[in-house]
Amino acid sequence: MYNKFPGKDITEEDIKSKIPLVANFSKEPFEIAGVVFNGKKIPVMAGPNMVESEELIIETAKSVKASGASFLRGGAFKPLSFPYRNEKYTETGLDGLKWLKSAREEAEIPVITEVMEEKHLDAVCDATDILQIGSRNMQNYPLIVESAKTGFPIMLKRHYGASLRDWLGAAEYALKEGCTKLILCERGMSIPHTHRATSRFSLDLQVVPATQEITNIPVATDPSHATFWRDWVEPMTLASIASGADSIMLEVHPDPENSAVDPLQPINFETFNSLMKKMDSVAKAVSKEVI
Amino acid sequence: MYNKFPGKDITEEDIKSKIPLVANFSKEPFEIAGVVFNGKKIPVMAGPNMVESEELIIETAKSVKASGASFLRGGAFKPLSFPYRNEKYTETGLDGLKWLKSAREEAEIPVITEVMEEKHLDAVCDATDILQIGSRNMQNYPLIVESAKTGFPIMLKRHYGASLRDWLGAAEYALKEGCTKLILCERGMSIPHTHRATSRFSLDLQVVPATQEITNIPVATDPSHATFWRDWVEPMTLASIASGADSIMLEVHPDPENSAVDPLQPINFETFNSLMKKMDSVAKAVSKEVI
Amino acid sequence: MYNKFPGKDITEEDIKSKIPLVANFSKEPFEIAGVVFNGKKIPVMAGPNMVESEELIIETAKSVKASGASFLRGGAFKPLSFPYRNEKYTETGLDGLKWLKSAREEAEIPVITEVMEEKHLDAVCDATDILQIGSRNMQNYPLIVESAKTGFPIMLKRHYGASLRDWLGAAEYALKEGCTKLILCERGMSIPHTHRATSRFSLDLQVVPATQEITNIPVATDPSHATFWRDWVEPMTLASIASGADSIMLEVHPDPENSAVDPLQPINFETFNSLMKKMDSVAKAVSKEVI
Amino acid sequence: MYNKFPGKDITEEDIKSKIPLVANFSKEPFEIAGVVFNGKKIPVMAGPNMVESEELIIETAKSVKASGASFLRGGAFKPLSFPYRNEKYTETGLDGLKWLKSAREEAEIPVITEVMEEKHLDAVCDATDILQIGSRNMQNYPLIVESAKTGFPIMLKRHYGASLRDWLGAAEYALKEGCTKLILCERGMSIPHTHRATSRFSLDLQVVPATQEITNIPVATDPSHATFWRDWVEPMTLASIASGADSIMLEVHPDPENSAVDPLQPINFETFNSLMKKMDSVAKAVSKEVI
């Protein structure tokens, strides 16, 4: 009477013919820049939305590392919904990449940053340890293919309007081109406005066990972008850990109210430090650890 | 540049003029049938979707109580999407209510069950400790008003397509009619099928902190109905606790595969017992407790 | 490779076992108060959201009839999202029903109005020719059943979050209880806020051919409630006709800016009169007529 | 009490600072390859999903031109959700472009085709009269910028999960880079699966008047991709015309059941020919024309 995947789009046939590499991803722990994924410890990626300046990114790198973060995050390139920029609200591009390199060196912490165009791949690879494909590029298959060809680890964010099936289809492109170190990241889905409880996006934690049912690719969540609201970052981060998330990405800024973009969502250093401890407590309750 | 509630429908003006009783709900703990809400301990409600028989409901009541549940749940009346019934797939109605009374007496556990029509209110009140307004009746304001007039505690489920604003508007109807013991329950929202990762509904955990920002009415979650899939009940239950949920409702059945409705979602007695322990561990990590 | 209904929830099995009466609804034209449905002429229902006063409803009845409307619409009972009322923003209840009767008599035009509670059925039936089940009550099956038992024609609005499958399931309840004159009405669905192009709801015209593929029950649309915006009522009404809609419901008010509820959506008498002529032109292009 | 754009995301401030070029787009008719947009006649673009072979595309070009189509459509590059191809289900790439050129020459009809990567721009521009940015690339701003720099006319499809605000933001990128001949195209939005009446996507006709309220950029619709179901293409095409659409894109194939992709949606030559006449009748009812 009931099929195996009621109400789900992914069939056994899909698993065989459309996402075989995703379905057979090894469950063995793997390392990126010395950090283990799929192990007992949950890696945390933290930093500002934008790499605003060299000082800011170095300061942040040192602080998040001291609190236990495994990666520094920060965008030098970023898809912005409108073409106009001003002095503050702007991408820092190649400068941003240079500052990320300084921060990586000074704070001795590996880096994850977004790549938006094939022509920037060399420059981005020079500054990062993981190539982030942003949610708006999840269906930009040529970019995924070219990124995979570099041999770099990739983190593929889910588009806010993408099904698990489409997301794993995009992941299959990366694996097929030889990517062996892949991470998936849920960053909030769009929900009907009549449901609007909460914010622009809604963190889809149900996708964590749903994904893990099909693949061993680690699943991260990004509660900052999903909630778009500082006060909800903590509960949704802890909930992510309890739901089984394999990694956490957080927006951390020395002066959140004055961050260049989305000033309502970053948390400051002190909050991050205290949240790391709470994450660790919840993680231990589910036989994992964060610090 | 940013308004206080970016992307949110609920304004300060709404809080003053449309949901003042919701916004001023006391944060003091309150009791229902000896069980404390808004306290340190998180009450768990467990039982089958349908009160299928007297034996089944008594057996379940004893088992869930032994595992630490505070309430027995079970439906005698239930909105079914199509009008046809068969021997197994049917509401047990007044018989079901009688069996719930037996179970309450024999197992000494309070009861929560759904009311669907004003004309059944007397019979339902006789068998229950909390009147459940189901998600499909969340906008049936006359039913909410009449339920509130009984003086009974009410649990108001969120419609799967309702915003927090609409949900709290429905709650205001109950409070305005004198209801003093109210619980809200998130049970999964509908999501665009292009997002379909997961299931028919998606548990909206972001609504937990969003609701708590506005009101002290306790917020429960129902991971069974939301996920519609047994394997995801555990991670989403633990995530609910970590997100700050004030109560948990779960579908528990002695023989899940053969339950009269939705056989893919209930968990059995053993799994429930083990899950209660895990819930307690996560609860302790956020300074609460379950057992 | 492709199933018959790709991406659709309604299977052949559903049609046989869950909605057989819906699927076998006769395609023969039928009459309600002398107005023919399923014929060449498309009946139009017009009037204010609320029956605000006797004068207003009589004046409107005469005007819309003169322009060619077949039914006067107007609500005496109405589900409001919050419990507070003021002098203007209030239901007129039994008074409203009395005024509708006066209007029906004076203007000699049949009436459609909403019923929200079983206990009002007698009073509503006395004042109306069609019982409207509002979108928020689409899943209030007991109300549908009791309404059907009166023998009155019913118009069943689609909930803004309901699938065609659920909508037709609700319709099956009415037919099973003996309703023979049934109309379905699409009034706008909720859409993800990230799609928000337009308004609170979005008129789902694709549901018109989708419904007609399965049943001969006439399908109306309500562009006023769907668009919530006066300027879009005309294009969406004409598009409804072109999509094959079998009836149209419109909000018409003598003084739209000052209507008691939703003042942004009604059109005035003059616009309605001119729109009727445009509707007729489009109808003739698809071998139907309006006037 | 009501703001100017209730429930809409686009504010007066947005119009001034974020999409000024979109808001000030001239309402004067403009020509692309001799075809007038924003005039009385509604240009129709027709052809297969994929340019499968030279014979097929030439045959189709001649047929749709004879029926009155203004442009031949056909994809040589196409984003496919999974990386695996077979003999039939594959992109024809540079070959496809060559065949499009042959068809353009032999049938004397201008061409519209999709570009997916900056590095293909020269080749695509050589074969097309309009660069189509597909829905999955709507947020690929670098691609939009590079496309605009070519000076070619652009048709920008709406992502199935994009708001009008985001869509117009993407359009602003094109205008800012000097594109003067721009067309927008609605091709179906994703809707919650609980609403699923109909199909994978739902044609959002309400977006037609909503867009026209803000800009004079012509708005096309693509009922084939939206409905994903042959039988609904006709009613939704006629409804598009009645809603005020400025152009129509349709999938036409000599042998629809055997088309390489999405065989459930194309119409054959005969149906297209007859539909053109019906479109013309509806167009005349709203003071426009198609043939």
mmCIF file of C-alpha atoms in Angstrom, chain A:
data_model
loop_
_atom_site.group_PDB
_atom_site.id
_atom_site.type_symbol
_atom_site.label_atom_id
_atom_site.label_comp_id
_atom_site.label_asym_id
_atom_site.label_seq_id
_atom_site.Cartn_x
_atom_site.Cartn_y
_atom_site.Cartn_z
ATOM 1 C CA MET A 1 0.000 0.000 0.000
ATOM 2 C CA TYR A 2 2.852 2.369 0.808
ATOM 3 C CA ASN A 3 5.857 2.820 -1.418
ATOM 4 C CA LYS A 4 9.275 2.908 0.085
ATOM 5 C CA PHE A 5 9.665 6.676 -0.193
ATOM 6 C CA PRO A 6 6.178 8.066 0.234
ATOM 7 C CA GLY A 7 5.945 11.620 -0.882
ATOM 8 C CA LYS A 8 9.602 11.672 -1.789
ATOM 9 C CA ASP A 9 11.021 12.351 -5.181
ATOM 10 C CA ILE A 10 14.054 10.102 -4.969
ATOM 11 C CA THR A 11 13.406 6.580 -6.178
ATOM 12 C CA GLU A 12 15.593 3.484 -6.098
ATOM 13 C CA GLU A 13 15.946 3.942 -9.844
ATOM 14 C CA ASP A 14 17.252 7.500 -9.349
ATOM 15 C CA ILE A 15 19.812 6.221 -6.888
ATOM 16 C CA LYS A 16 21.069 3.693 -9.398
ATOM 17 C CA SER A 17 21.099 5.751 -12.560
ATOM 18 C CA LYS A 18 21.211 9.417 -11.601
ATOM 19 C CA ILE A 19 23.206 9.700 -8.373
ATOM 20 C CA PRO A 20 25.236 6.488 -8.037
ATOM 21 C CA LEU A 21 28.401 8.261 -6.884
ATOM 22 C CA VAL A 22 26.475 10.246 -4.298
ATOM 23 C CA ALA A 23 24.784 7.078 -3.041
ATOM 24 C CA ASN A 24 28.102 5.245 -2.761
ATOM 25 C CA PHE A 25 30.139 8.014 -1.139
ATOM 26 C CA SER A 26 32.386 6.428 1.459
ATOM 27 C CA LYS A 27 31.482 6.761 5.096
ATOM 28 C CA GLU A 28 35.158 6.793 6.058
ATOM 29 C CA PRO A 29 36.394 9.987 7.692
ATOM 30 C CA PHE A 30 38.390 12.228 5.368
ATOM 31 C CA GLU A 31 40.675 15.188 5.959
ATOM 32 C CA ILE A 32 40.720 18.697 4.563
ATOM 33 C CA ALA A 33 43.714 20.772 5.622
ATOM 34 C CA GLY A 34 44.124 18.543 8.615
ATOM 35 C CA VAL A 35 40.495 18.786 9.704
ATOM 36 C CA VAL A 36 38.556 15.520 9.821
ATOM 37 C CA PHE A 37 35.032 15.276 8.373
ATOM 38 C CA ASN A 38 32.727 12.328 9.044
ATOM 39 C CA GLY A 39 34.533 11.723 12.313
ATOM 40 C CA LYS A 40 33.419 12.187 15.904
ATOM 41 C CA LYS A 41 34.256 15.872 16.020
ATOM 42 C CA ILE A 42 31.981 18.302 14.208
ATOM 43 C CA PRO A 43 34.038 20.935 12.309
ATOM 44 C CA VAL A 44 32.836 24.520 12.673
ATOM 45 C CA MET A 45 33.397 27.191 9.999
ATOM 46 C CA ALA A 46 33.133 30.761 11.232
ATOM 47 C CA GLY A 47 33.778 34.275 10.055
ATOM 48 C CA PRO A 48 32.222 37.339 8.450
ATOM 49 C CA ASN A 49 29.881 37.378 5.463
ATOM 50 C CA MET A 50 32.295 39.602 3.525
ATOM 51 C CA VAL A 51 36.058 39.926 3.862
ATOM 52 C CA GLU A 52 35.709 43.625 4.538
ATOM 53 C CA SER A 53 39.335 44.437 5.342
ATOM 54 C CA GLU A 54 42.623 42.795 6.187
ATOM 55 C CA GLU A 55 42.462 43.851 9.837
ATOM 56 C CA LEU A 56 38.949 42.571 10.279
ATOM 57 C CA ILE A 57 39.608 39.194 8.766
ATOM 58 C CA ILE A 58 42.836 38.608 10.686
ATOM 59 C CA GLU A 59 41.232 39.621 13.957
ATOM 60 C CA THR A 60 38.273 37.351 13.282
ATOM 61 C CA ALA A 61 40.461 34.446 12.243
ATOM 62 C CA LYS A 62 42.404 34.586 15.493
ATOM 63 C CA SER A 63 39.286 34.901 17.602
ATOM 64 C CA VAL A 64 37.264 32.081 16.032
ATOM 65 C CA LYS A 65 40.299 29.817 16.081
ATOM 66 C CA ALA A 66 40.781 30.489 19.763
ATOM 67 C CA SER A 67 37.151 29.510 20.354
ATOM 68 C CA GLY A 68 37.632 26.230 18.520
ATOM 69 C CA ALA A 69 36.565 26.884 14.939
ATOM 70 C CA SER A 70 38.209 24.639 12.340
ATOM 71 C CA PHE A 71 37.815 26.939 9.338
ATOM 72 C CA LEU A 72 37.673 30.645 8.686
ATOM 73 C CA ARG A 73 34.819 31.616 6.369
ATOM 74 C CA GLY A 74 34.538 34.926 4.496
ATOM 75 C CA GLY A 75 33.390 36.060 1.057
ATOM 76 C CA ALA A 76 35.529 37.996 -1.399
ATOM 77 C CA PHE A 77 33.077 37.369 -4.232
ATOM 78 C CA LYS A 78 29.383 37.322 -3.543
ATOM 79 C CA PRO A 79 26.223 37.355 -5.682
ATOM 80 C CA LEU A 80 24.327 40.537 -4.844
ATOM 81 C CA SER A 81 20.706 40.913 -5.947
ATOM 82 C CA PHE A 82 21.191 44.389 -7.421
ATOM 83 C CA PRO A 83 24.094 45.803 -9.435
ATOM 84 C CA TYR A 84 24.753 48.954 -7.404
ATOM 85 C CA ARG A 85 27.549 49.198 -4.832
ATOM 86 C CA ASN A 86 28.784 51.816 -2.422
ATOM 87 C CA GLU A 87 31.933 52.243 -0.402
ATOM 88 C CA LYS A 88 30.804 49.846 2.282
ATOM 89 C CA TYR A 89 28.495 47.514 0.458
ATOM 90 C CA THR A 90 30.824 46.010 -2.082
ATOM 91 C CA GLU A 91 32.800 42.905 -2.903
ATOM 92 C CA THR A 92 36.497 43.086 -2.146
ATOM 93 C CA GLY A 93 37.385 40.527 -4.820
ATOM 94 C CA LEU A 94 41.089 39.909 -5.372
ATOM 95 C CA ASP A 95 41.989 42.110 -2.397
ATOM 96 C CA GLY A 96 39.683 40.042 -0.265
ATOM 97 C CA LEU A 97 41.436 36.867 -1.375
ATOM 98 C CA LYS A 98 44.807 38.377 -0.474
ATOM 99 C CA TRP A 99 43.536 39.281 2.987
ATOM 100 C CA LEU A 100 42.183 35.775 3.453
ATOM 101 C CA LYS A 101 45.658 34.442 2.722
ATOM 102 C CA SER A 102 47.148 36.743 5.325
ATOM 103 C CA ALA A 103 44.583 35.621 7.868
ATOM 104 C CA ARG A 104 45.194 31.969 7.088
ATOM 105 C CA GLU A 105 48.895 32.487 7.606
ATOM 106 C CA GLU A 106 48.749 34.675 10.674
ATOM 107 C CA ALA A 107 46.073 32.708 12.501
ATOM 108 C CA GLU A 108 47.047 29.309 11.144
ATOM 109 C CA ILE A 109 43.507 28.325 10.296
ATOM 110 C CA PRO A 110 42.312 26.896 6.984
ATOM 111 C CA VAL A 111 39.884 28.880 4.830
ATOM 112 C CA ILE A 112 36.639 28.364 2.966
ATOM 113 C CA THR A 113 35.463 30.978 0.463
ATOM 114 C CA GLU A 114 33.068 31.203 -2.457
ATOM 115 C CA VAL A 115 33.938 30.990 -6.125
ATOM 116 C CA MET A 116 31.484 32.516 -8.583
ATOM 117 C CA GLU A 117 33.240 32.351 -11.941
ATOM 118 C CA GLU A 118 35.478 29.883 -13.708
ATOM 119 C CA LYS A 119 37.929 32.662 -14.522
ATOM 120 C CA HIS A 120 38.552 33.292 -10.819
ATOM 121 C CA LEU A 121 39.255 29.655 -9.974
ATOM 122 C CA ASP A 122 43.034 29.994 -9.895
ATOM 123 C CA ALA A 123 42.962 33.022 -7.657
ATOM 124 C CA VAL A 124 40.406 31.520 -5.311
ATOM 125 C CA CYS A 125 42.228 28.196 -5.087
ATOM 126 C CA ASP A 126 45.343 30.073 -4.099
ATOM 127 C CA ALA A 127 43.578 31.557 -1.077
ATOM 128 C CA THR A 128 41.272 28.802 0.091
ATOM 129 C CA ASP A 129 41.197 25.218 1.313
ATOM 130 C CA ILE A 130 37.597 24.549 0.287
ATOM 131 C CA LEU A 131 35.781 25.976 -2.728
ATOM 132 C CA GLN A 132 32.299 27.072 -1.726
ATOM 133 C CA ILE A 133 29.627 26.916 -4.428
ATOM 134 C CA GLY A 134 26.940 29.312 -3.203
ATOM 135 C CA SER A 135 23.253 28.538 -3.191
ATOM 136 C CA ARG A 136 22.534 30.772 -6.188
ATOM 137 C CA ASN A 137 25.070 28.778 -8.224
ATOM 138 C CA MET A 138 23.855 25.336 -7.180
ATOM 139 C CA GLN A 139 22.460 24.825 -10.665
ATOM 140 C CA ASN A 140 25.422 26.411 -12.418
ATOM 141 C CA TYR A 141 26.694 23.025 -13.518
ATOM 142 C CA PRO A 142 29.611 24.311 -15.618
ATOM 143 C CA LEU A 143 30.972 26.080 -12.527
ATOM 144 C CA ILE A 144 30.638 22.899 -10.468
ATOM 145 C CA VAL A 145 32.405 20.880 -13.155
ATOM 146 C CA GLU A 146 35.289 23.337 -13.450
ATOM 147 C CA SER A 147 35.611 23.577 -9.688
ATOM 148 C CA ALA A 148 35.758 19.805 -9.371
ATOM 149 C CA LYS A 149 38.469 19.641 -12.004
ATOM 150 C CA THR A 150 40.803 21.662 -9.766
ATOM 151 C CA GLY A 151 40.925 18.751 -7.340
ATOM 152 C CA PHE A 152 40.015 21.046 -4.470
ATOM 153 C CA PRO A 153 37.514 20.071 -1.783
ATOM 154 C CA ILE A 154 34.088 21.578 -2.460
ATOM 155 C CA MET A 155 31.216 22.669 -0.254
ATOM 156 C CA LEU A 156 27.979 22.792 -2.225
ATOM 157 C CA LYS A 157 25.239 24.937 -0.711
ATOM 158 C CA ARG A 158 21.631 24.022 -1.382
ATOM 159 C CA HIS A 159 19.619 26.526 -3.369
ATOM 160 C CA TYR A 160 16.780 27.846 -1.227
ATOM 161 C CA GLY A 161 14.322 26.468 -3.740
ATOM 162 C CA ALA A 162 15.969 23.144 -4.528
ATOM 163 C CA SER A 163 14.761 19.679 -3.677
ATOM 164 C CA LEU A 164 17.119 17.124 -2.179
ATOM 165 C CA ARG A 165 16.973 15.357 -5.542
ATOM 166 C CA ASP A 166 18.201 18.426 -7.422
ATOM 167 C CA TRP A 167 20.840 19.113 -4.790
ATOM 168 C CA LEU A 168 22.226 15.583 -5.001
ATOM 169 C CA GLY A 169 22.113 15.823 -8.800
ATOM 170 C CA ALA A 170 24.394 18.843 -8.575
ATOM 171 C CA ALA A 171 26.628 16.932 -6.152
ATOM 172 C CA GLU A 172 26.837 14.071 -8.646
ATOM 173 C CA TYR A 173 28.329 16.492 -11.180
ATOM 174 C CA ALA A 174 31.154 17.258 -8.736
ATOM 175 C CA LEU A 175 31.831 13.614 -7.909
ATOM 176 C CA LYS A 176 31.734 12.572 -11.548
ATOM 177 C CA GLU A 177 34.502 15.091 -12.290
ATOM 178 C CA GLY A 178 36.687 13.567 -9.628
ATOM 179 C CA CYS A 179 35.937 15.576 -6.518
ATOM 180 C CA THR A 180 36.569 13.271 -3.565
ATOM 181 C CA LYS A 181 36.134 15.685 -0.694
ATOM 182 C CA LEU A 182 32.640 17.059 -0.835
ATOM 183 C CA ILE A 183 30.437 18.705 1.791
ATOM 184 C CA LEU A 184 26.769 19.648 1.412
ATOM 185 C CA CYS A 185 25.396 22.709 3.231
ATOM 186 C CA GLU A 186 21.743 23.526 3.991
ATOM 187 C CA ARG A 187 21.317 27.303 4.345
ATOM 188 C CA GLY A 188 17.582 27.839 4.577
ATOM 189 C CA MET A 189 14.788 27.214 2.140
ATOM 190 C CA SER A 190 12.168 29.616 0.963
ATOM 191 C CA ILE A 191 8.757 28.962 2.458
ATOM 192 C CA PRO A 192 5.312 30.207 1.490
ATOM 193 C CA HIS A 193 4.770 33.681 2.851
ATOM 194 C CA THR A 194 1.511 32.581 4.383
ATOM 195 C CA HIS A 195 3.624 30.389 6.633
ATOM 196 C CA ARG A 196 5.874 33.251 7.468
ATOM 197 C CA ALA A 197 6.640 32.714 11.012
ATOM 198 C CA THR A 198 9.955 33.719 11.050
ATOM 199 C CA SER A 199 12.170 35.125 8.397
ATOM 200 C CA ARG A 200 13.121 35.263 4.775
ATOM 201 C CA PHE A 201 14.296 31.665 4.812
ATOM 202 C CA SER A 202 13.660 28.722 7.055
ATOM 203 C CA LEU A 203 16.361 26.285 8.129
ATOM 204 C CA ASP A 204 15.299 22.862 6.857
ATOM 205 C CA LEU A 205 16.629 20.503 9.492
ATOM 206 C CA GLN A 206 14.541 17.615 8.240
ATOM 207 C CA VAL A 207 16.825 17.581 5.234
ATOM 208 C CA VAL A 208 19.676 16.448 7.488
ATOM 209 C CA PRO A 209 18.352 12.935 8.234
ATOM 210 C CA ALA A 210 16.787 12.804 4.762
ATOM 211 C CA THR A 211 20.169 13.367 3.154
ATOM 212 C CA GLN A 212 21.968 11.014 5.482
ATOM 213 C CA GLU A 213 19.506 8.279 4.525
ATOM 214 C CA ILE A 214 20.847 8.413 0.979
ATOM 215 C CA THR A 215 24.479 9.456 1.191
ATOM 216 C CA ASN A 216 27.491 9.651 3.477
ATOM 217 C CA ILE A 217 28.542 13.043 2.128
ATOM 218 C CA PRO A 218 28.734 15.197 5.266
ATOM 219 C CA VAL A 219 25.832 17.631 5.697
ATOM 220 C CA ALA A 220 26.556 21.052 7.164
ATOM 221 C CA THR A 221 24.031 23.729 8.109
ATOM 222 C CA ASP A 222 24.344 27.507 8.040
ATOM 223 C CA PRO A 223 21.932 28.859 10.666
ATOM 224 C CA SER A 224 23.064 32.470 10.136
ATOM 225 C CA HIS A 225 21.948 32.779 6.527
ATOM 226 C CA ALA A 226 18.866 30.690 7.140
ATOM 227 C CA THR A 227 17.473 32.625 10.069
ATOM 228 C CA PHE A 228 18.711 36.065 9.007
ATOM 229 C CA TRP A 229 18.188 36.977 12.668
ATOM 230 C CA ARG A 230 20.838 36.913 15.364
ATOM 231 C CA ASP A 231 18.617 35.756 18.211
ATOM 232 C CA TRP A 232 17.620 32.561 16.459
ATOM 233 C CA VAL A 233 21.133 31.519 15.487
ATOM 234 C CA GLU A 234 21.843 29.834 18.805
ATOM 235 C CA PRO A 235 18.711 27.644 19.041
ATOM 236 C CA MET A 236 18.955 26.662 15.379
ATOM 237 C CA THR A 237 22.647 25.834 15.726
ATOM 238 C CA LEU A 238 22.008 23.595 18.706
ATOM 239 C CA ALA A 239 19.061 22.028 16.883
ATOM 240 C CA SER A 240 21.329 21.378 13.894
ATOM 241 C CA ILE A 241 23.748 19.456 16.085
ATOM 242 C CA ALA A 242 20.909 17.443 17.637
ATOM 243 C CA SER A 243 19.442 16.674 14.205
ATOM 244 C CA GLY A 244 22.735 15.057 13.234
ATOM 245 C CA ALA A 245 24.449 17.787 11.208
ATOM 246 C CA ASP A 246 28.053 16.917 10.335
ATOM 247 C CA SER A 247 29.397 20.464 10.257
ATOM 248 C CA ILE A 248 28.272 23.988 11.133
ATOM 249 C CA MET A 249 28.904 27.264 9.334
ATOM 250 C CA LEU A 250 28.325 30.485 11.276
ATOM 251 C CA GLU A 251 28.615 34.177 10.578
ATOM 252 C CA VAL A 252 30.844 35.818 13.186
ATOM 253 C CA HIS A 253 31.832 39.485 13.070
ATOM 254 C CA PRO A 254 33.703 41.724 15.529
ATOM 255 C CA ASP A 255 30.966 44.374 15.298
ATOM 256 C CA PRO A 256 27.816 42.705 13.957
ATOM 257 C CA GLU A 257 25.585 45.798 13.857
ATOM 258 C CA ASN A 258 28.072 47.434 11.515
ATOM 259 C CA SER A 259 28.849 44.569 9.220
ATOM 260 C CA ALA A 260 28.843 45.461 5.535
ATOM 261 C CA VAL A 261 25.985 43.127 4.618
ATOM 262 C CA ASP A 262 23.120 41.539 6.534
ATOM 263 C CA PRO A 263 23.958 43.162 9.888
ATOM 264 C CA LEU A 264 21.064 41.424 11.609
ATOM 265 C CA GLN A 265 22.509 37.958 11.417
ATOM 266 C CA PRO A 266 26.151 37.794 12.594
ATOM 267 C CA ILE A 267 27.050 37.033 16.179
ATOM 268 C CA ASN A 268 30.022 38.617 17.950
ATOM 269 C CA PHE A 269 33.146 36.900 19.263
ATOM 270 C CA GLU A 270 31.865 36.505 22.791
ATOM 271 C CA THR A 271 28.586 34.939 21.719
ATOM 272 C CA PHE A 272 30.434 32.620 19.384
ATOM 273 C CA ASN A 273 32.750 31.512 22.139
ATOM 274 C CA SER A 274 29.877 30.749 24.476
ATOM 275 C CA LEU A 275 27.876 29.052 21.695
ATOM 276 C CA MET A 276 30.801 26.725 20.947
ATOM 277 C CA LYS A 277 30.560 25.429 24.506
ATOM 278 C CA LYS A 278 26.817 24.887 24.256
ATOM 279 C CA MET A 279 27.269 23.151 20.921
ATOM 280 C CA ASP A 280 29.770 20.870 22.543
ATOM 281 C CA SER A 281 27.319 19.954 25.314
ATOM 282 C CA VAL A 282 24.579 19.096 22.831
ATOM 283 C CA ALA A 283 27.068 17.236 20.647
ATOM 284 C CA LYS A 284 28.132 15.103 23.584
ATOM 285 C CA ALA A 285 24.488 14.231 24.242
ATOM 286 C CA VAL A 286 24.454 12.669 20.764
ATOM 287 C CA SER A 287 27.897 11.033 21.102
ATOM 288 C CA LYS A 288 29.820 13.644 19.173
ATOM 289 C CA GLU A 289 31.927 16.650 20.128
ATOM 290 C CA VAL A 290 32.627 20.157 18.895
ATOM 291 C CA ILE A 291 35.598 21.406 20.873
#
